[in-house]
Each structure stands twice: as C-alpha cells, then as structure tokens.
Short mmCIF file of C-alpha atoms and ligand atoms in Angstrom, two decimals:
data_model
loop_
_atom_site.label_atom_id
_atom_site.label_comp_id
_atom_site.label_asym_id
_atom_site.label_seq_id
_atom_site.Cartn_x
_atom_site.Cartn_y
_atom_site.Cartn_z
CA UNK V 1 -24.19 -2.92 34.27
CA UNK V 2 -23.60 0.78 32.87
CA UNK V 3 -20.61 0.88 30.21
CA UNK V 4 -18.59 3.41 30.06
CA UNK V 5 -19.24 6.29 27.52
CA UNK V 6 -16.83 6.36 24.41
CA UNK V 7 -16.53 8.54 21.39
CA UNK V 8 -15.57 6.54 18.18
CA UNK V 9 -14.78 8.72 15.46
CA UNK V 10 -14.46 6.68 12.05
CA UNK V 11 -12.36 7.79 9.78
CA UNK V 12 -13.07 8.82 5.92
CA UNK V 13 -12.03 7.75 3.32
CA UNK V 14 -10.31 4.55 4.94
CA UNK V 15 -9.58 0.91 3.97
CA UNK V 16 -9.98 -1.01 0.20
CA UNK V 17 -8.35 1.70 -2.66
CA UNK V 18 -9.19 1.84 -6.52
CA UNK V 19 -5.67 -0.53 -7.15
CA UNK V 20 -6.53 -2.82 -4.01
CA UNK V 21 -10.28 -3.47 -5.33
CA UNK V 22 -9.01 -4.54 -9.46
CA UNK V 23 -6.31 -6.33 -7.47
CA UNK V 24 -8.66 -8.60 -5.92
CA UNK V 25 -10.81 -8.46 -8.71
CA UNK V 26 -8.33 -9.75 -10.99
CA UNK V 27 -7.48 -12.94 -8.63
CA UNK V 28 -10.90 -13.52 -8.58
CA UNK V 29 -11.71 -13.19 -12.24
CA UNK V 30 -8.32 -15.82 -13.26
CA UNK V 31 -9.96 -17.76 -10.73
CA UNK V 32 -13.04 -18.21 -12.48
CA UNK V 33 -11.46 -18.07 -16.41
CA UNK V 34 -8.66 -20.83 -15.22
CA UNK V 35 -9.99 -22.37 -12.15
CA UNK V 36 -7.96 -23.18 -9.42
CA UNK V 37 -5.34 -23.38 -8.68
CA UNK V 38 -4.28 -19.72 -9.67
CA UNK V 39 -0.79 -18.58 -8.65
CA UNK V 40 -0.05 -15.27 -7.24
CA UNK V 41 3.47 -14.34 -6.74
CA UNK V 42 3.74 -12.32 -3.34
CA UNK V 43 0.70 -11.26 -1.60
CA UNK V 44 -2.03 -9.49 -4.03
CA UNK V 45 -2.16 -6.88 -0.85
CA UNK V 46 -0.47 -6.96 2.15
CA UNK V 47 -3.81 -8.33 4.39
CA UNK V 48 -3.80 -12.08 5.73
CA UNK V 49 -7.89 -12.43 5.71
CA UNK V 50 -7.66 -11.15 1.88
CA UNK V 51 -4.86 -13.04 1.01
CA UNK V 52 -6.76 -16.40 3.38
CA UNK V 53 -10.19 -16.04 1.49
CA UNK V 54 -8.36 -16.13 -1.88
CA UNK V 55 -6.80 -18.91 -0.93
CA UNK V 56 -9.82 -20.81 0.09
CA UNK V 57 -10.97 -20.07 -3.27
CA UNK V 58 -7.82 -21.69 -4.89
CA UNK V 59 -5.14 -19.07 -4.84
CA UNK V 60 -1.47 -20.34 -4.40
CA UNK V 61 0.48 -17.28 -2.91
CA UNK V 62 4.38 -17.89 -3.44
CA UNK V 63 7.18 -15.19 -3.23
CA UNK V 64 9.35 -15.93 -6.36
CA UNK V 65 8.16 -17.31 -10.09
CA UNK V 66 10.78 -20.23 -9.58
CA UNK V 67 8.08 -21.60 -7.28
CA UNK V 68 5.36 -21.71 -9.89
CA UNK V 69 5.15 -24.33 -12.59
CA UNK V 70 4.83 -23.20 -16.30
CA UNK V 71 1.27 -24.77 -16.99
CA UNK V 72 -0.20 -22.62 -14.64
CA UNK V 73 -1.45 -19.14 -14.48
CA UNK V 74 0.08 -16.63 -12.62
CA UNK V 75 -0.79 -12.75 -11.01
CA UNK V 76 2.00 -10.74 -10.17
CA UNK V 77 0.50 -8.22 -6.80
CA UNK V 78 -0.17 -5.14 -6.91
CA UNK V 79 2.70 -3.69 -5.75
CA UNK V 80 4.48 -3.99 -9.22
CA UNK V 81 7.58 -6.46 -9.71
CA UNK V 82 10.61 -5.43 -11.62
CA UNK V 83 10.63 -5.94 -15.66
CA UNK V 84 13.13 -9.27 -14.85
CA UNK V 85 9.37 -11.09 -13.51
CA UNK V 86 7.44 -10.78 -16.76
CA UNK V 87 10.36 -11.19 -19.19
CA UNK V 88 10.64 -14.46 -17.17
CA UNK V 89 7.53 -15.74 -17.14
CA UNK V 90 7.10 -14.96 -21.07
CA UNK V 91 10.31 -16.61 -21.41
CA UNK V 92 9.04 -20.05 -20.04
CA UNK V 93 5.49 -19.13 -22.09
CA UNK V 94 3.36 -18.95 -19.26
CA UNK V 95 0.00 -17.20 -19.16
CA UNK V 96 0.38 -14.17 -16.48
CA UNK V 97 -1.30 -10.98 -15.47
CA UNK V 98 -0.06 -8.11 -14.02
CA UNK V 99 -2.35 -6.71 -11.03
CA UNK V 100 0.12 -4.09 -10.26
CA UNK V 101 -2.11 -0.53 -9.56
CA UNK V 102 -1.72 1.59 -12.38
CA UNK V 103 -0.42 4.28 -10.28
CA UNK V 104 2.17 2.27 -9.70
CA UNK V 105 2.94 1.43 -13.49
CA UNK V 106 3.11 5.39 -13.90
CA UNK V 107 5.60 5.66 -12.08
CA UNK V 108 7.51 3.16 -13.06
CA UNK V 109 6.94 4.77 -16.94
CA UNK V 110 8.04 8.08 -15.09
CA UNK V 111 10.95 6.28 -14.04
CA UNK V 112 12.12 4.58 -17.32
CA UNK V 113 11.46 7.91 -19.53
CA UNK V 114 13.62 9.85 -17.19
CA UNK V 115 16.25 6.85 -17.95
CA UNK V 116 15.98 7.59 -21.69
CA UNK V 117 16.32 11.14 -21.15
CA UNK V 118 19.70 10.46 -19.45
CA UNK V 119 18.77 11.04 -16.32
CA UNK V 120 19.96 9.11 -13.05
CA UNK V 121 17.14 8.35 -10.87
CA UNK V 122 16.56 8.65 -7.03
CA UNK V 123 14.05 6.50 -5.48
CA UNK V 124 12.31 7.76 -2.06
CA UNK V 125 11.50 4.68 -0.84
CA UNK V 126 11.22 1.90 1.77
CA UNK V 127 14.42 -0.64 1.43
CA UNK V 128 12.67 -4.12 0.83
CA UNK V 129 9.44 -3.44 0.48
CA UNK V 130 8.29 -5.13 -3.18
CA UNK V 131 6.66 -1.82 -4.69
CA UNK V 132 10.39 -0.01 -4.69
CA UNK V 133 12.30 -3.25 -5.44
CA UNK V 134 9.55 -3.06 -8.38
CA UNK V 135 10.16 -0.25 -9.23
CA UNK V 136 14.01 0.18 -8.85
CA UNK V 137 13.52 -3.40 -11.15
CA UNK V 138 12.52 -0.96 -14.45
CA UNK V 139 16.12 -0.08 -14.97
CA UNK V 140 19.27 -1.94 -14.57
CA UNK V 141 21.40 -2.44 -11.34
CA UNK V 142 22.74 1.37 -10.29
CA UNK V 143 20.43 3.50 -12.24
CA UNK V 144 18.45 3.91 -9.23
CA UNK V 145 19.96 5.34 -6.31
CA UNK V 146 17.66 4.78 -2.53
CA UNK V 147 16.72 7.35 -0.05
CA UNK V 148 14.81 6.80 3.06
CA UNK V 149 15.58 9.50 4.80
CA UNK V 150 17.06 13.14 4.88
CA UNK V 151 20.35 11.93 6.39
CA UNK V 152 20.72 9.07 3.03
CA UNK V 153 20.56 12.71 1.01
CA UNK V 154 23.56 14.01 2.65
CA UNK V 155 25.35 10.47 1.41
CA UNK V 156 24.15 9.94 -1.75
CA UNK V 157 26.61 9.35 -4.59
CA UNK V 158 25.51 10.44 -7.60
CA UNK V 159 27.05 10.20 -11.34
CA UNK V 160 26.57 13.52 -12.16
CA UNK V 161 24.65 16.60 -10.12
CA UNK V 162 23.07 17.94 -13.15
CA UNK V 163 21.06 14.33 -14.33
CA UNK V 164 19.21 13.53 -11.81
CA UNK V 165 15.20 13.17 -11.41
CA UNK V 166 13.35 11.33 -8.45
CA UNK V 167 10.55 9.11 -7.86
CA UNK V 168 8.52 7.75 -4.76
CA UNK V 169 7.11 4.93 -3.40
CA UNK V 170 3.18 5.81 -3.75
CA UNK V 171 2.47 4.82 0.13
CA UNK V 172 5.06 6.74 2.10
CA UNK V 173 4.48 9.70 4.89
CA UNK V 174 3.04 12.90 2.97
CA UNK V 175 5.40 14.66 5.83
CA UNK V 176 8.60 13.07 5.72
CA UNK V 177 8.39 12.86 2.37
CA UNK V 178 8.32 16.37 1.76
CA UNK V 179 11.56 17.00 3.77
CA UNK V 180 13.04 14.65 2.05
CA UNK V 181 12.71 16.10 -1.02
CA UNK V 182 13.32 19.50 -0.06
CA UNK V 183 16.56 18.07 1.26
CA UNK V 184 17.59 16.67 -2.47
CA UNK V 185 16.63 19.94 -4.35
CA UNK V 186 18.80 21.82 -1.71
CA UNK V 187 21.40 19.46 -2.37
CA UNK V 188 21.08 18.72 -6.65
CA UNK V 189 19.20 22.02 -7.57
CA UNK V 190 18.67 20.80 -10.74
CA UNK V 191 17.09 17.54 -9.59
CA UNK V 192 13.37 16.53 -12.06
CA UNK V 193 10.75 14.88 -10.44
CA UNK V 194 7.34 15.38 -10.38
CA UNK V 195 5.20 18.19 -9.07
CA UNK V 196 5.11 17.01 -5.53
CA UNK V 197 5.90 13.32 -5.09
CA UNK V 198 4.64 9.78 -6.30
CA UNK V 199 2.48 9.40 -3.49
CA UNK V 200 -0.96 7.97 -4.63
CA UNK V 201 -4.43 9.99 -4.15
CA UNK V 202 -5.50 7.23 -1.27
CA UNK V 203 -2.42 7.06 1.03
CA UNK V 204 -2.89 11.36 0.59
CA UNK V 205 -6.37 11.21 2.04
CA UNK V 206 -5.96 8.40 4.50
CA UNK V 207 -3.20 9.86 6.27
CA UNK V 208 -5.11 13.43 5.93
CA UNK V 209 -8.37 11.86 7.98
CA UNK V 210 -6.32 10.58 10.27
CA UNK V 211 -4.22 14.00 11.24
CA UNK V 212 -7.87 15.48 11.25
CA UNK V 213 -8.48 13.65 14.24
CA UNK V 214 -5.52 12.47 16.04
CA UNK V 215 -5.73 16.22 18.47
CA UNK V 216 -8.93 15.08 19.43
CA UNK V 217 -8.68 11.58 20.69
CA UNK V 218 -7.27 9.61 23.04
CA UNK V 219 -6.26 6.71 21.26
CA UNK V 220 -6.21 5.26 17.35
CA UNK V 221 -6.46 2.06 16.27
CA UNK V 222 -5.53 1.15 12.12
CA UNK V 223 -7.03 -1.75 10.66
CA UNK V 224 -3.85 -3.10 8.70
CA UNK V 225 -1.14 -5.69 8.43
CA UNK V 226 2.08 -5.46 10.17
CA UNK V 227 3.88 -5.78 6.59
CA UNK V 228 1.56 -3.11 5.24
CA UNK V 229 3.30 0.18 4.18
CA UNK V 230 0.49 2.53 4.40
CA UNK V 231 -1.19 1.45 7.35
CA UNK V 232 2.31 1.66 8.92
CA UNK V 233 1.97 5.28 8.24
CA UNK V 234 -1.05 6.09 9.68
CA UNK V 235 -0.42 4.87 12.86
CA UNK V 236 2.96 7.29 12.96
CA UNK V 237 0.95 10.44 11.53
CA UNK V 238 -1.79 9.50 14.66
CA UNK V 239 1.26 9.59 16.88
CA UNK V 240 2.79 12.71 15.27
CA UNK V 241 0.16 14.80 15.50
CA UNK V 242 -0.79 14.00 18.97
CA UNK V 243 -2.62 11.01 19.52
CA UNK V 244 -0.91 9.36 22.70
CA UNK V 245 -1.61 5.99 21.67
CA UNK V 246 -1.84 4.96 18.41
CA UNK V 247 -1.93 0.88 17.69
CA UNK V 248 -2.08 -1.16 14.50
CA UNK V 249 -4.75 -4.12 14.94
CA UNK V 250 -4.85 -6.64 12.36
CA UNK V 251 -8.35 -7.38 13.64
CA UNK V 252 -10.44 -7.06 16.97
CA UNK V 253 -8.17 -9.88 18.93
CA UNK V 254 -5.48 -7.89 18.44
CA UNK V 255 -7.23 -4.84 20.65
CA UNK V 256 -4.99 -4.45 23.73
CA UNK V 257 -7.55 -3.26 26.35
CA UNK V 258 -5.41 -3.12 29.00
CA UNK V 259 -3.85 -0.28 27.05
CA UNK V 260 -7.26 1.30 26.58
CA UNK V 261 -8.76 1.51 29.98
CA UNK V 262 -9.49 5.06 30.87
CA UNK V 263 -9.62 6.07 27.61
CA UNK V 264 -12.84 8.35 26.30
CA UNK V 265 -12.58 8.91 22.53
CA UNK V 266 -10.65 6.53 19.96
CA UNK V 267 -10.41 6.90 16.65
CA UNK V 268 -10.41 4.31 13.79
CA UNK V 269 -9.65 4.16 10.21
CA UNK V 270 -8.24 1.01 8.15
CA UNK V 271 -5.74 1.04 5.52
CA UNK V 272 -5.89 0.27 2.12
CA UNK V 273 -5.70 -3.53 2.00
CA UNK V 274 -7.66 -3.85 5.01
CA UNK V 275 -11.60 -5.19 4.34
CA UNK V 276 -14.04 -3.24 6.10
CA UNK V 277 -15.95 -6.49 7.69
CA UNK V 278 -12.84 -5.96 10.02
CA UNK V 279 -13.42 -2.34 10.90
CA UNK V 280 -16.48 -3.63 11.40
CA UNK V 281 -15.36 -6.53 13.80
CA UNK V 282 -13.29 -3.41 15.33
CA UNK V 283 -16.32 -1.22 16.12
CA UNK V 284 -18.61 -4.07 17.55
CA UNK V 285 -15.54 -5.53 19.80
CA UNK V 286 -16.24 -1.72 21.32
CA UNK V 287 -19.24 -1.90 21.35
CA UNK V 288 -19.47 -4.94 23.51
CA UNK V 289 -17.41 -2.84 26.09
CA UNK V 290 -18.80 0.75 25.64
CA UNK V 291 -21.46 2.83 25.28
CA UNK V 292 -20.51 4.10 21.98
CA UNK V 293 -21.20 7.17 20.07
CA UNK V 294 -20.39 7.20 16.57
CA UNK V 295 -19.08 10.27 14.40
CA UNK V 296 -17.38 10.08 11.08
CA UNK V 297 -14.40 12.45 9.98
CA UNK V 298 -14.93 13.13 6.77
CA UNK V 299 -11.68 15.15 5.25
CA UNK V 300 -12.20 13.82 1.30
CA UNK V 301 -14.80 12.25 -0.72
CA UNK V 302 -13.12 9.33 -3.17
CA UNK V 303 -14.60 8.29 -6.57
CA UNK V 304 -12.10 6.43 -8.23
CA UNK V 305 -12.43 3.41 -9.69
CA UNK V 306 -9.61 1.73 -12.33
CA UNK V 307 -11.23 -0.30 -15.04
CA UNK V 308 -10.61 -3.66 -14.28
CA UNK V 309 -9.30 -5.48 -17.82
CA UNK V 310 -12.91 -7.36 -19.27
CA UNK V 311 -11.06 -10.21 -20.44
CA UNK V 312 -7.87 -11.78 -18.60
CA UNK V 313 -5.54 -11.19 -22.15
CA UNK V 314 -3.52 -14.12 -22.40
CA UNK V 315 0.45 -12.33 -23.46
CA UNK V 316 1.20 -13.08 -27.23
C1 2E7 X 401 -0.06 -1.72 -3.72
C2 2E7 X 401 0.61 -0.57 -3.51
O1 2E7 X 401 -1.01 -4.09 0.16
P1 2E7 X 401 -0.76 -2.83 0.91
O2 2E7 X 401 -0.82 -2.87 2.38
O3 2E7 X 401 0.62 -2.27 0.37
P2 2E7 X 401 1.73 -1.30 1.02
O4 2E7 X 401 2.50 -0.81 -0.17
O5 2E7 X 401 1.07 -0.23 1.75
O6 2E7 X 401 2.63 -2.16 1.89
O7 2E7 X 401 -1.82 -1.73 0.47
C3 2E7 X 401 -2.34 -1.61 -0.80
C4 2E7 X 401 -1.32 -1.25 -1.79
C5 2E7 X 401 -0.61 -0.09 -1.65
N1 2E7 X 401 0.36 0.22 -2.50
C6 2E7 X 401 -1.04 -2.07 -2.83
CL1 2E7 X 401 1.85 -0.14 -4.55
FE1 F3S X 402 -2.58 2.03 -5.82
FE2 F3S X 402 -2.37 3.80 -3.91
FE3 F3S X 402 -3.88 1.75 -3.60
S1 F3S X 402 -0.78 3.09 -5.29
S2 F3S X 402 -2.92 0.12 -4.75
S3 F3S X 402 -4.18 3.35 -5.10
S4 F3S X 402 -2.67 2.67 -2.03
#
C-alpha cells in the first residue's frame, strides 16, 4: 500500500540546552562519587523519561528538602531554588550541589545587586513555576513584585516609581515578553533592567526555528512535558504565527492522528529538556504512516557548552 506523501521539517537548534546537559551531568556524576541513592529536590528538568532513567540509576526525586534525610546527598534542579534551600541544607550539614543553569544564577546575581543598589525589583515571570519562585527566593518576601502579563503592569504597586529594575524568567515568549516590558517602561520610565530581557540564548533560538516554519506547515508537534515552560512556548509561537495545529507530545503515543489526517507538511522541534531518542521515536512513528521527506530549518547554529564542576565540591 502507497503512503501518503508528507513533508517533515525538523527544527534547529531544538531539544537538550548547555544548562539541561551539566544538569544531567551533575546527577549522574553524584551518582557515581556517592552512589545511590542520590536525592534531587524537584525534577533536574521538567522531562519524565529524563527524570525515569535517573531514577533507574538511583535518583530519589522529592519536591521539598524536608523529604530528604541529612546523611544523604542532595541536587537542587536546574531551575534554581530560592537562597532559604541551601541555607537549609547547610544548616542540617548536608552535602548538596546546586545544578541550577548558570544563566539562571545571573540573574538571580542581577537580581540581588539591583537589591543592594536600592532598587525594587519586578519579576516577568510565570506564577508557580520553580525558576521564578527561585528567583523571587534571592530577596526577602515583597522585594519582588510579579508580572505575567501587560494588564498585571497596569496594577502593579510599587514602593517608589523611581527604584525600580526588572528581571525575567529565562524561558518565557520572546513576543509577549517584549510588550510586557514596553508596557513597564511606559508606565515607570525610569525602570533598570537589562538590555532586552533575561531570556536565555536557547529558548531565543528555539522559539526563532519554530516561527521560521510555522507559515509553512500544516501542523507542529513539540517534543516536551506538559509542566515544561519552554516547550509550552513553542507550541503558542507555532500557533501565533500560523500553524493551524500545533500539539505538545510527550512522546510518539501521545501523536493524535485523528487530528493529523489530511495533513501534508508537519513540523517538529523538541524543547530543551526533551532527549532527542524521542524526536527520534517522533519521526519514525511518521514514518511508519508516511512517505516522508525530511528537511531541516536551520535559523541558528549553537556552541555552548557550561563547564560542568570536575569534582562534586562538598560545601565547607
Ligand atoms: C531550567 C531552566 O526543565 P525545563 O522544561 O524547564 P522550564 O523552565 O522550561 O519549565 O527545560 C530546561 C530548563 C529551562 N529553564 C531548565 Cl531555568
Ligand atoms: Fe539554562 Fe536556558 Fe537551558 S536558562 S537550562 S540554557 S533553557
């Protein structure tokens, strides 16, 4: 039997980021130094078969510190946790490491510098979501003030107009984002912050692939977890820049094929906690069903890498 003809256009640079990769890395390396079992307090990043295969391999994922005994080690994700986790953990002298991506950690130095400057920060940010409680956590209750949207602007009550800077979660929408802070420097002129936004170099070129070819198809499908930020945001820029369907897939059982039939060109990228093996199971689930041609849209080439520490340092 014939199958029907499909364009696949992959897109590039998708999936595992420099912060994901030492993430993983790190688990992996405690693992070895420690031996199981290895806690990790929330999930290293936000993918189930990551977070699974750890845990074959002796990781113990847990959401709070309480739930960790003292004799163990433990690896706080990479989505930061505020300074109360750490001071905590050194508190009941237990041996931790901090996987948090160093892009994070900037900005939460960005954050507590502004502090000591005087300033009152403004978080753009996702309520909930552990990389802005993290990073809210730098400074005490009320320093940071939330924003998740334009209309939270108009709200906003601030101590004073003229001491303000803001800061960003690193994985939201490059678009939104923007009118969001054009909406706070129309509001506090004299609001800091830095040149654009916090957002990191990956969820930038993810979400730019992914506009490059949302005109051109006729669905998208993101490789990502439901309770993952960034891959959250590609499938909205697929829909926002006209892609009529646009699905997050977890992995290929999650395809919905009913949804697909008729289609002729889909596009797929993955984001940045998502393992390529499943783009992979993705492409060959399509395979099985069409005659597939492959192109890749190619909108940035990535080269970094963040040194992952050589030795797990055990705190003083
Ligand atoms: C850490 C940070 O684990 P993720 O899905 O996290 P998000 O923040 O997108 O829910 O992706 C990797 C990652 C991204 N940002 C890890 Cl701060
Ligand atoms: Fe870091 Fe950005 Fe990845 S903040 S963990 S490089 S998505």
């Amino acid at each position: 039997m014939t199958q029907p003809p499909l364009t696949l256009y992959l897109a590039a640079p998708r999936g595992f980021c420099a912060g994901v990769d030492r993430a993983i890395k790190i688990v992996e390396m405690a693992l070895q130094k420690w031996g199981a079992p290895v806690y990790v307090r929330h999930e290293i990043v936000h993918n189930k078969f990551v977070v699974d295969s750890l845990r074959d391999q002796g990781a113990v994922f847990v959401e709070e510190l309480d739930e960790c005994p003292d004799d163990r080690p433990v690896i706080f994700s990479a989505h930061g946790v505020p300074k109360a986790v750490p001071a905590a953990a050194e508190k009941r002298e237990m041996i931790y490491v901090d996987a948090t991506c160093p892009l994070v950690s900037k900005v939460h130095i960005e954050a507590e510098r502004h502090a000591e400057n005087g300033l009152q920060i403004v978080m753009i940010g996702h309520a909930g979501h552990p990389e802005t409680i993290g990073t809210m956590g730098q400074l005490p209750e009320g320093e940071v003030l939330l924003v998740e949207t334009e209309a939270d602007v108009a709200t906003l009550d601030v101590r004073d107009p003229n001491a303000l800077a803001f800061v960003t979660q690193t994985t939201l929408s490059v678009d939104d984002t923007k009118g969001i802070v054009a909406a706070l420097q129309a509001r506090f002129p004299a609001i800091i912050g830095p040149h654009k936004e916090d957002i990191c170099y990956a969820t930038t070129n993810r979400q730019a692939a992914v506009k490059a070819m949302a005109g051109k198809i006729d669905a998208m499908l993101v490789v990502g977890a439901p309770n993952s930020s960034n891959s959250r945001r590609l499938v909205e820029v697929a829909a926002n820049n006209g892609c009529a369907y646009a699905q997050l897939v977890q992995r290929a059982t999650d395809i919905d094929w009913r949804a697909l039939e008729g289609i002729r060109s889909i596009g797929i990228t993955a984001g940045a906690s998502a393992p390529e093996v499943l783009v992979n199971e993705v492409i060959d689930a399509l395979r099985a069903r069409y005659d597939v041609t492959m192109e890749t849209v190619e909108t940035a080439q990535e080269n970094v890498e963040f040194k992952v520490p050589r030795v797990l340092r055990v705190p003083a």
